[in-house]
PDB file of C-alpha atoms in Angstrom:
ATOM      1  CA  UNK A  25       0.000   0.000   0.000  1.00 53.00           C
ATOM      2  CA  UNK A  26       2.771   2.430   0.909  1.00 67.00           C
ATOM      3  CA  UNK A  27       4.422   2.158  -2.505  1.00 74.00           C
ATOM      4  CA  UNK A  28       1.133   2.870  -4.261  1.00 80.00           C
ATOM      5  CA  UNK A  29       0.599   5.974  -2.132  1.00 77.00           C
ATOM      6  CA  UNK A  30       4.139   7.205  -2.756  1.00 89.00           C
ATOM      7  CA  UNK A  31       4.145   6.663  -6.515  1.00 93.00           C
ATOM      8  CA  UNK A  32       2.342   9.914  -7.483  1.00 95.00           C
ATOM      9  CA  UNK A  33       4.584  11.849  -5.075  1.00 97.00           C
ATOM     10  CA  UNK A  34       7.645  10.365  -6.772  1.00 96.00           C
ATOM     11  CA  UNK A  35       6.301  10.919 -10.290  1.00 95.00           C
ATOM     12  CA  UNK A  36       5.417  14.517  -9.383  1.00 96.00           C
ATOM     13  CA  UNK A  37       8.962  14.889  -7.963  1.00 97.00           C
ATOM     14  CA  UNK A  38       7.586  15.955  -4.572  1.00 97.00           C
ATOM     15  CA  UNK A  39       9.789  13.170  -3.253  1.00 97.00           C
ATOM     16  CA  UNK A  40      13.184  14.524  -4.197  1.00 96.00           C
ATOM     17  CA  UNK A  41      12.375  18.230  -4.536  1.00 97.00           C
ATOM     18  CA  UNK A  42      10.625  18.686  -1.179  1.00 98.00           C
ATOM     19  CA  UNK A  43      10.824  15.559   0.970  1.00 97.00           C
ATOM     20  CA  UNK A  44      12.634  12.240   1.237  1.00 96.00           C
ATOM     21  CA  UNK A  45      10.850   8.990   0.593  1.00 96.00           C
ATOM     22  CA  UNK A  46       8.868   7.932   3.655  1.00 96.00           C
ATOM     23  CA  UNK A  47       6.357   5.372   4.884  1.00 94.00           C
ATOM     24  CA  UNK A  48       2.843   6.841   4.983  1.00 94.00           C
ATOM     25  CA  UNK A  49       1.410   5.931   8.370  1.00 94.00           C
ATOM     26  CA  UNK A  50      -1.388   8.450   8.863  1.00 94.00           C
ATOM     27  CA  UNK A  51      -4.408   9.139   6.701  1.00 93.00           C
ATOM     28  CA  UNK A  52      -5.252  12.754   6.119  1.00 94.00           C
ATOM     29  CA  UNK A  53      -7.640  14.582   3.849  1.00 96.00           C
ATOM     30  CA  UNK A  54      -7.256  18.094   2.512  1.00 98.00           C
ATOM     31  CA  UNK A  55     -10.402  19.716   1.129  1.00 97.00           C
ATOM     32  CA  UNK A  56     -11.139  23.139  -0.313  1.00 97.00           C
ATOM     33  CA  UNK A  57     -14.900  23.818  -0.305  1.00 92.00           C
ATOM     34  CA  UNK A  58     -15.643  20.075  -0.300  1.00 90.00           C
ATOM     35  CA  UNK A  59     -13.194  19.509  -3.167  1.00 94.00           C
ATOM     36  CA  UNK A  60     -10.684  16.897  -2.052  1.00 96.00           C
ATOM     37  CA  UNK A  61      -7.037  17.452  -2.919  1.00 97.00           C
ATOM     38  CA  UNK A  62      -5.650  14.493  -4.897  1.00 96.00           C
ATOM     39  CA  UNK A  63      -2.030  14.120  -5.965  1.00 97.00           C
ATOM     40  CA  UNK A  64      -1.338  15.917  -9.201  1.00 96.00           C
ATOM     41  CA  UNK A  65      -4.878  17.161  -9.789  1.00 96.00           C
ATOM     42  CA  UNK A  66      -5.308  20.765 -10.827  1.00 96.00           C
ATOM     43  CA  UNK A  67      -7.184  23.296  -8.734  1.00 96.00           C
ATOM     44  CA  UNK A  68      -7.887  26.850  -9.820  1.00 94.00           C
ATOM     45  CA  UNK A  69      -6.339  29.592  -7.667  1.00 93.00           C
ATOM     46  CA  UNK A  70      -9.857  30.999  -7.228  1.00 93.00           C
ATOM     47  CA  UNK A  71     -10.894  27.788  -5.417  1.00 94.00           C
ATOM     48  CA  UNK A  72      -7.984  27.879  -2.947  1.00 96.00           C
ATOM     49  CA  UNK A  73      -8.285  31.421  -1.607  1.00 96.00           C
ATOM     50  CA  UNK A  74      -9.422  30.347   1.846  1.00 96.00           C
ATOM     51  CA  UNK A  75      -7.507  27.809   3.868  1.00 96.00           C
ATOM     52  CA  UNK A  76      -8.489  24.175   3.362  1.00 98.00           C
ATOM     53  CA  UNK A  77      -9.944  21.812   5.904  1.00 97.00           C
ATOM     54  CA  UNK A  78      -7.214  19.352   6.843  1.00 97.00           C
ATOM     55  CA  UNK A  79      -8.433  16.304   8.730  1.00 97.00           C
ATOM     56  CA  UNK A  80      -6.111  13.818  10.387  1.00 96.00           C
ATOM     57  CA  UNK A  81      -7.683  10.377  10.386  1.00 90.00           C
ATOM     58  CA  UNK A  82      -5.042   8.634  12.423  1.00 81.00           C
ATOM     59  CA  UNK A  83      -3.061   8.807  15.598  1.00 82.00           C
ATOM     60  CA  UNK A  84      -4.939   9.660  18.767  1.00 87.00           C
ATOM     61  CA  UNK A  85      -5.667  12.722  20.884  1.00 82.00           C
ATOM     62  CA  UNK A  86      -2.296  12.284  22.604  1.00 90.00           C
ATOM     63  CA  UNK A  87      -0.300  12.515  19.390  1.00 94.00           C
ATOM     64  CA  UNK A  88       0.389  15.874  17.791  1.00 96.00           C
ATOM     65  CA  UNK A  89       1.103  16.759  14.196  1.00 97.00           C
ATOM     66  CA  UNK A  90       2.619  19.603  12.197  1.00 98.00           C
ATOM     67  CA  UNK A  91       1.271  20.518   8.780  1.00 98.00           C
ATOM     68  CA  UNK A  92       3.443  22.364   6.263  1.00 98.00           C
ATOM     69  CA  UNK A  93       2.183  23.763   2.947  1.00 98.00           C
ATOM     70  CA  UNK A  94       4.860  24.826   0.491  1.00 98.00           C
ATOM     71  CA  UNK A  95       5.389  25.722  -3.169  1.00 98.00           C
ATOM     72  CA  UNK A  96       8.674  24.329  -4.570  1.00 98.00           C
ATOM     73  CA  UNK A  97       8.177  25.960  -7.989  1.00 98.00           C
ATOM     74  CA  UNK A  98       8.909  29.640  -7.314  1.00 96.00           C
ATOM     75  CA  UNK A  99       9.066  31.758  -9.387  1.00 95.00           C
ATOM     76  CA  UNK A 100       8.445  29.133 -12.101  1.00 95.00           C
ATOM     77  CA  UNK A 101       8.865  25.360 -12.471  1.00 95.00           C
ATOM     78  CA  UNK A 102      11.500  25.618 -15.212  1.00 95.00           C
ATOM     79  CA  UNK A 103      13.808  27.672 -12.977  1.00 95.00           C
ATOM     80  CA  UNK A 104      12.649  27.420  -9.358  1.00 95.00           C
ATOM     81  CA  UNK A 105      15.614  29.330  -7.937  1.00 94.00           C
ATOM     82  CA  UNK A 106      13.500  30.685  -5.051  1.00 93.00           C
ATOM     83  CA  UNK A 107      12.453  27.165  -3.969  1.00 95.00           C
ATOM     84  CA  UNK A 108      10.558  26.744  -1.631  1.00 97.00           C
ATOM     85  CA  UNK A 109       7.946  29.345  -0.755  1.00 98.00           C
ATOM     86  CA  UNK A 110       6.118  28.634   2.487  1.00 98.00           C
ATOM     87  CA  UNK A 111       2.328  29.033   2.470  1.00 98.00           C
ATOM     88  CA  UNK A 112       1.167  27.689   5.811  1.00 98.00           C
ATOM     89  CA  UNK A 113       2.286  25.951   9.014  1.00 98.00           C
ATOM     90  CA  UNK A 114      -0.005  24.576  11.698  1.00 98.00           C
ATOM     91  CA  UNK A 115       1.492  22.739  14.683  1.00 98.00           C
ATOM     92  CA  UNK A 116       0.142  20.865  17.707  1.00 97.00           C
ATOM     93  CA  UNK A 117      -2.775  19.385  15.758  1.00 97.00           C
ATOM     94  CA  UNK A 118      -4.170  16.537  17.890  1.00 96.00           C
ATOM     95  CA  UNK A 119      -4.614  13.216  16.084  1.00 95.00           C
ATOM     96  CA  UNK A 120      -8.171  12.397  14.876  1.00 94.00           C
ATOM     97  CA  UNK A 121      -9.023  16.133  14.647  1.00 96.00           C
ATOM     98  CA  UNK A 122      -8.448  18.796  12.009  1.00 96.00           C
ATOM     99  CA  UNK A 123      -6.075  21.712  11.587  1.00 97.00           C
ATOM    100  CA  UNK A 124      -8.469  24.161  13.263  1.00 96.00           C
ATOM    101  CA  UNK A 125      -7.542  22.450  16.555  1.00 96.00           C
ATOM    102  CA  UNK A 126      -3.855  23.185  15.989  1.00 97.00           C
ATOM    103  CA  UNK A 127      -1.751  26.289  16.501  1.00 97.00           C
ATOM    104  CA  UNK A 128      -1.282  28.371  13.365  1.00 97.00           C
ATOM    105  CA  UNK A 129       2.432  29.132  13.353  1.00 97.00           C
ATOM    106  CA  UNK A 130       2.497  30.780   9.906  1.00 98.00           C
ATOM    107  CA  UNK A 131      -0.795  32.103   8.553  1.00 98.00           C
ATOM    108  CA  UNK A 132      -2.297  30.783   5.324  1.00 98.00           C
ATOM    109  CA  UNK A 133      -1.106  32.585   2.209  1.00 97.00           C
ATOM    110  CA  UNK A 134      -3.170  32.297  -0.964  1.00 96.00           C
ATOM    111  CA  UNK A 135      -1.394  30.437  -3.788  1.00 96.00           C
ATOM    112  CA  UNK A 136      -0.674  32.880  -6.622  1.00 93.00           C
ATOM    113  CA  UNK A 137       1.298  30.996  -9.286  1.00 95.00           C
ATOM    114  CA  UNK A 138       2.635  33.421 -11.885  1.00 90.00           C
ATOM    115  CA  UNK A 139       4.659  31.388 -14.359  1.00 93.00           C
ATOM    116  CA  UNK A 140       3.776  27.840 -15.364  1.00 96.00           C
ATOM    117  CA  UNK A 141       2.176  25.081 -13.329  1.00 96.00           C
ATOM    118  CA  UNK A 142       3.133  25.078  -9.652  1.00 98.00           C
ATOM    119  CA  UNK A 143       2.914  22.228  -7.170  1.00 98.00           C
ATOM    120  CA  UNK A 144       1.448  23.057  -3.784  1.00 98.00           C
ATOM    121  CA  UNK A 145       2.500  20.427  -1.297  1.00 98.00           C
ATOM    122  CA  UNK A 146       0.961  19.541   2.065  1.00 98.00           C
ATOM    123  CA  UNK A 147       3.314  17.571   4.306  1.00 98.00           C
ATOM    124  CA  UNK A 148       2.292  16.135   7.651  1.00 98.00           C
ATOM    125  CA  UNK A 149       4.812  15.349  10.381  1.00 97.00           C
ATOM    126  CA  UNK A 150       4.301  13.676  13.734  1.00 96.00           C
ATOM    127  CA  UNK A 151       5.729  15.709  16.606  1.00 96.00           C
ATOM    128  CA  UNK A 152       7.628  14.089  19.465  1.00 93.00           C
ATOM    129  CA  UNK A 153       5.672  16.294  21.869  1.00 92.00           C
ATOM    130  CA  UNK A 154       3.635  19.502  22.024  1.00 92.00           C
ATOM    131  CA  UNK A 155       4.903  23.023  21.514  1.00 89.00           C
ATOM    132  CA  UNK A 156       8.324  22.090  20.257  1.00 89.00           C
ATOM    133  CA  UNK A 157       8.030  23.557  16.762  1.00 95.00           C
ATOM    134  CA  UNK A 158       9.492  26.991  16.083  1.00 95.00           C
ATOM    135  CA  UNK A 159       8.501  29.286  13.220  1.00 94.00           C
ATOM    136  CA  UNK A 160      10.951  29.670  10.329  1.00 96.00           C
ATOM    137  CA  UNK A 161      12.664  33.027   9.839  1.00 94.00           C
ATOM    138  CA  UNK A 162      11.034  33.622   6.454  1.00 96.00           C
ATOM    139  CA  UNK A 163       8.488  32.276   3.955  1.00 97.00           C
ATOM    140  CA  UNK A 164      11.073  32.651   1.195  1.00 96.00           C
ATOM    141  CA  UNK A 165      13.770  30.049   0.510  1.00 96.00           C
ATOM    142  CA  UNK A 166      11.968  27.764   2.946  1.00 98.00           C
ATOM    143  CA  UNK A 167      13.268  24.205   3.146  1.00 98.00           C
ATOM    144  CA  UNK A 168      10.873  21.524   4.355  1.00 98.00           C
ATOM    145  CA  UNK A 169      13.687  19.035   5.083  1.00 97.00           C
ATOM    146  CA  UNK A 170      15.718  21.584   7.083  1.00 97.00           C
ATOM    147  CA  UNK A 171      12.613  22.721   8.955  1.00 98.00           C
ATOM    148  CA  UNK A 172      11.802  19.101   9.867  1.00 98.00           C
ATOM    149  CA  UNK A 173      15.389  18.508  11.000  1.00 97.00           C
ATOM    150  CA  UNK A 174      15.584  21.698  13.079  1.00 96.00           C
ATOM    151  CA  UNK A 175      12.339  20.806  14.854  1.00 97.00           C
ATOM    152  CA  UNK A 176      13.089  17.104  15.304  1.00 96.00           C
ATOM    153  CA  UNK A 177      10.099  16.065  13.193  1.00 97.00           C
ATOM    154  CA  UNK A 178      11.715  13.159  11.368  1.00 95.00           C
ATOM    155  CA  UNK A 179      10.276  11.897   8.101  1.00 96.00           C
ATOM    156  CA  UNK A 180       6.747  12.831   7.018  1.00 97.00           C
ATOM    157  CA  UNK A 181       3.813  10.584   7.908  1.00 97.00           C
ATOM    158  CA  UNK A 182       1.635  11.817   5.034  1.00 97.00           C
ATOM    159  CA  UNK A 183       1.834  14.115   2.012  1.00 97.00           C
ATOM    160  CA  UNK A 184      -0.380  15.259  -0.844  1.00 97.00           C
ATOM    161  CA  UNK A 185      -0.054  17.919  -3.526  1.00 98.00           C
ATOM    162  CA  UNK A 186      -2.111  19.720  -6.131  1.00 98.00           C
ATOM    163  CA  UNK A 187      -1.158  21.692  -9.212  1.00 98.00           C
ATOM    164  CA  UNK A 188      -2.271  25.229  -9.957  1.00 97.00           C
ATOM    165  CA  UNK A 189      -1.476  27.800 -12.604  1.00 96.00           C
ATOM    166  CA  UNK A 190      -2.443  31.381 -13.159  1.00 93.00           C
ATOM    167  CA  UNK A 191      -6.038  31.782 -14.229  1.00 86.00           C
ATOM    168  CA  UNK A 192      -6.624  33.734 -17.375  1.00 76.00           C
ATOM    169  CA  UNK A 193      -9.992  35.249 -18.166  1.00 61.00           C
ATOM    170  CA  UNK A 194     -10.440  32.605 -20.863  1.00 58.00           C
ATOM    171  CA  UNK A 195      -9.821  29.746 -18.410  1.00 54.00           C
ATOM    172  CA  UNK A 196     -12.303  31.128 -15.896  1.00 52.00           C
ATOM    173  CA  UNK A 197     -15.249  30.967 -18.289  1.00 46.00           C
TER     174      UNK A 197
END
């Protein structure tokens, strides 16, 4: 099962560009206005303006999780020299609940892809204990791996990503 869940992350180069390969051990769902995020599917920027509902369907109330949302394709996928741009961090999310029960460490920033198709990646980490995660110094040049290492988060327990590109008037119709 793990390999099947990791395959789209590997094909989409989320594994490699953003995170190491890992063993998915927690189920989570990310939904924007009842639209579930599936690996590699495209969402319009207009549908992701407000923060998604992120439900953790594993662990228990005594386990805590950190959610990171990042864009590794800044300013554009062909030359992402500003990789990564941080969009959101929520920590201390109790297992079996959703992100609204956590502590918003970095507020949600609306995805605004300018050039090309960007990947927006949600990575979930299990914390060793509560209130041990510190905010990064900047949203720019964020590094998910370094952030996980600095905060002793280990490898991810779940990840999912969607694609988005700039909406033109023609595409909105």
